[in-house]
Amino acid sequence: MRSLAAERLIDLVPNRGPSIPILTWEEVTAIYEVREMLEVNAVGQCSQRISKDQLQDLKKSLVAFEEAASSNDSLARITTTEDFYSIILANCGNPILEEIHRGLVARISLFRSRSMSLEGRAINSLTEMKAIYEAIAAGDEKAARNASKKHILNAMAAAKKAMENAT
């Protein structure tokens, strides 16, 4: 319970117990803005630092996401996306950036699960993640940053739509 509270997935209310916090769109937007700052930077740095072996691992994680995207397995979609980004973050050369991002992963995964439930979003994510991978593989920092930014903005739009559908 304490680790969930630390990740801000639950609130521990004295004499009442745990409750699930309801995020406003402003709070969600703030999380996506931080995600954009961190991931765009990580992807750009990764494009300049990743080794051939780690690039192969990134490709494998993308293939695993492709399989998950074409299935109806929402958990696999989330875990394979997390694997893709964990390789990027581990190869960005900035352990502090990686640590800060890790603190957001649970909340990012919550939004991913909601947005990827939208019809077509997983396939669109796949296309966007392929663009990120291809830019990293080419060592094209500018294209990697642009592809990452596009992916996050599309993910935020999908999260907004999912939130609107839930109300």
Short mmCIF file of C-alpha atoms in Angstrom, two decimals:
data_model
loop_
_atom_site.label_atom_id
_atom_site.label_comp_id
_atom_site.label_asym_id
_atom_site.label_seq_id
_atom_site.Cartn_x
_atom_site.Cartn_y
_atom_site.Cartn_z
CA MET A 1 0.00 0.00 0.00
CA ARG A 2 2.80 2.40 0.83
CA SER A 3 4.51 1.81 -2.50
CA LEU A 4 1.23 2.48 -4.32
CA ALA A 5 0.82 5.65 -2.30
CA ALA A 6 4.41 6.65 -3.11
CA GLU A 7 3.60 6.25 -6.80
CA ARG A 8 0.43 8.31 -6.21
CA LEU A 9 -1.83 5.52 -7.43
CA ILE A 10 -3.75 5.52 -4.15
CA ASP A 11 -4.29 7.96 -1.30
CA LEU A 12 -3.99 6.64 2.24
CA VAL A 13 -6.58 8.48 4.30
CA PRO A 14 -6.26 8.11 8.09
CA ASN A 15 -9.27 6.37 9.66
CA ARG A 16 -10.76 5.70 6.20
CA GLY A 17 -8.18 3.58 4.41
CA PRO A 18 -6.99 3.72 0.83
CA SER A 19 -8.83 5.50 -1.96
CA ILE A 20 -8.11 5.95 -5.63
CA PRO A 21 -7.33 9.56 -6.49
CA ILE A 22 -9.31 11.14 -9.29
CA LEU A 23 -7.04 13.17 -11.51
CA THR A 24 -8.20 16.30 -13.23
CA TRP A 25 -7.32 16.88 -16.87
CA GLU A 26 -4.92 19.61 -15.69
CA GLU A 27 -3.02 17.06 -13.56
CA VAL A 28 -2.95 14.58 -16.44
CA THR A 29 -1.66 17.32 -18.75
CA ALA A 30 1.09 18.16 -16.27
CA ILE A 31 2.18 14.51 -16.21
CA TYR A 32 2.27 14.37 -20.00
CA GLU A 33 4.29 17.59 -20.14
CA VAL A 34 6.90 16.10 -17.81
CA ARG A 35 6.81 12.85 -19.76
CA GLU A 36 7.46 14.81 -22.95
CA MET A 37 10.43 16.64 -21.45
CA LEU A 38 11.98 13.43 -20.15
CA GLU A 39 11.28 11.04 -23.01
CA VAL A 40 12.11 13.41 -25.88
CA ASN A 41 15.44 14.11 -24.23
CA ALA A 42 16.09 10.43 -23.47
CA VAL A 43 15.27 9.36 -27.03
CA GLY A 44 17.55 12.03 -28.47
CA GLN A 45 20.44 11.10 -26.21
CA CYS A 46 19.85 7.39 -26.79
CA SER A 47 20.14 7.90 -30.56
CA GLN A 48 23.73 9.04 -30.00
CA ARG A 49 24.77 6.47 -27.38
CA ILE A 50 23.04 3.12 -27.88
CA SER A 51 25.26 0.13 -28.65
CA LYS A 52 24.54 -2.35 -31.44
CA ASP A 53 23.61 -5.02 -28.88
CA GLN A 54 21.20 -2.72 -27.09
CA LEU A 55 19.76 -1.60 -30.44
CA GLN A 56 19.00 -5.28 -31.13
CA ASP A 57 17.26 -5.51 -27.75
CA LEU A 58 15.26 -2.38 -28.62
CA LYS A 59 14.23 -3.99 -31.91
CA LYS A 60 13.16 -7.17 -30.06
CA SER A 61 11.04 -5.12 -27.66
CA LEU A 62 9.41 -3.38 -30.63
CA VAL A 63 8.62 -6.74 -32.23
CA ALA A 64 7.13 -7.89 -28.91
CA PHE A 65 4.98 -4.75 -28.82
CA GLU A 66 3.90 -5.40 -32.41
CA GLU A 67 2.65 -8.84 -31.37
CA ALA A 68 0.89 -7.36 -28.34
CA ALA A 69 -0.66 -4.57 -30.42
CA SER A 70 -2.24 -7.08 -32.77
CA SER A 71 -3.57 -9.17 -29.88
CA ASN A 72 -6.25 -8.34 -27.37
CA ASP A 73 -3.81 -8.59 -24.47
CA SER A 74 -3.83 -5.18 -22.79
CA LEU A 75 -1.28 -6.24 -20.15
CA ALA A 76 1.17 -7.33 -22.85
CA ARG A 77 0.73 -3.98 -24.60
CA ILE A 78 1.67 -2.15 -21.41
CA THR A 79 4.60 -4.35 -20.43
CA THR A 80 6.13 -4.43 -23.92
CA THR A 81 5.83 -0.64 -24.17
CA GLU A 82 7.53 -0.33 -20.78
CA ASP A 83 10.30 -2.66 -22.01
CA PHE A 84 10.82 -0.49 -25.11
CA TYR A 85 11.16 2.67 -23.04
CA SER A 86 13.28 1.07 -20.33
CA ILE A 87 15.89 0.18 -22.97
CA ILE A 88 15.83 3.75 -24.30
CA LEU A 89 16.15 5.20 -20.82
CA ALA A 90 18.92 2.80 -19.84
CA ASN A 91 20.87 3.94 -22.90
CA CYS A 92 20.30 7.70 -22.72
CA GLY A 93 23.41 8.21 -20.62
CA ASN A 94 21.59 10.08 -17.85
CA PRO A 95 20.77 7.97 -14.79
CA ILE A 96 18.98 10.89 -13.08
CA LEU A 97 16.62 11.28 -16.04
CA GLU A 98 16.00 7.53 -15.90
CA GLU A 99 15.33 7.68 -12.15
CA ILE A 100 12.88 10.57 -12.43
CA HIS A 101 11.06 8.84 -15.30
CA ARG A 102 10.83 5.65 -13.23
CA GLY A 103 8.86 7.66 -10.66
CA LEU A 104 6.24 8.41 -13.31
CA VAL A 105 6.04 4.95 -14.87
CA ALA A 106 3.08 3.74 -12.82
CA ARG A 107 0.99 6.78 -13.71
CA ILE A 108 2.12 6.68 -17.34
CA SER A 109 1.13 3.00 -17.49
CA LEU A 110 -2.29 3.83 -16.09
CA PHE A 111 -2.86 6.33 -18.90
CA ARG A 112 -1.42 3.88 -21.45
CA SER A 113 -3.88 1.21 -20.39
CA ARG A 114 -6.77 3.60 -20.86
CA SER A 115 -5.63 5.12 -24.14
CA MET A 116 -4.59 1.79 -25.67
CA SER A 117 -8.10 0.53 -25.03
CA LEU A 118 -9.28 2.93 -27.73
CA GLU A 119 -9.82 1.31 -31.09
CA GLY A 120 -6.78 1.73 -33.31
CA ARG A 121 -4.55 3.37 -30.69
CA ALA A 122 -2.24 0.37 -30.24
CA ILE A 123 -1.61 0.18 -34.00
CA ASN A 124 -0.99 3.94 -34.14
CA SER A 125 1.40 3.62 -31.20
CA LEU A 126 3.22 0.88 -33.07
CA THR A 127 3.70 3.15 -36.10
CA GLU A 128 4.96 5.94 -33.84
CA MET A 129 7.30 3.64 -31.91
CA LYS A 130 8.69 2.28 -35.18
CA ALA A 131 9.53 5.86 -36.20
CA ILE A 132 11.32 6.34 -32.87
CA TYR A 133 13.25 3.10 -33.33
CA GLU A 134 14.22 3.90 -36.93
CA ALA A 135 15.50 7.34 -35.96
CA ILE A 136 17.51 5.88 -33.08
CA ALA A 137 18.90 3.14 -35.35
CA ALA A 138 19.92 5.80 -37.89
CA GLY A 139 21.58 7.87 -35.17
CA ASP A 140 19.36 10.80 -36.19
CA GLU A 141 18.88 12.75 -32.98
CA LYS A 142 16.56 15.39 -34.45
CA ALA A 143 14.26 12.80 -36.07
CA ALA A 144 14.27 10.74 -32.86
CA ARG A 145 13.24 13.74 -30.78
CA ASN A 146 10.53 14.71 -33.29
CA ALA A 147 9.16 11.15 -33.46
CA SER A 148 9.09 10.93 -29.67
CA LYS A 149 7.31 14.27 -29.31
CA LYS A 150 4.70 13.26 -31.90
CA HIS A 151 4.13 9.95 -30.10
CA ILE A 152 3.63 11.62 -26.72
CA LEU A 153 1.28 14.28 -28.08
CA ASN A 154 -0.81 11.58 -29.78
CA ALA A 155 -0.79 9.54 -26.57
CA MET A 156 -1.99 12.57 -24.64
CA ALA A 157 -4.81 13.16 -27.12
CA ALA A 158 -5.81 9.50 -26.81
CA ALA A 159 -5.72 9.72 -23.01
CA LYS A 160 -7.98 12.76 -23.14
CA LYS A 161 -10.43 10.93 -25.38
CA ALA A 162 -10.37 7.90 -23.07
CA MET A 163 -11.04 10.14 -20.05
CA GLU A 164 -13.97 11.79 -21.87
CA ASN A 165 -15.37 8.37 -22.81
CA ALA A 166 -15.19 7.26 -19.17
CA THR A 167 -17.36 10.13 -17.94
#
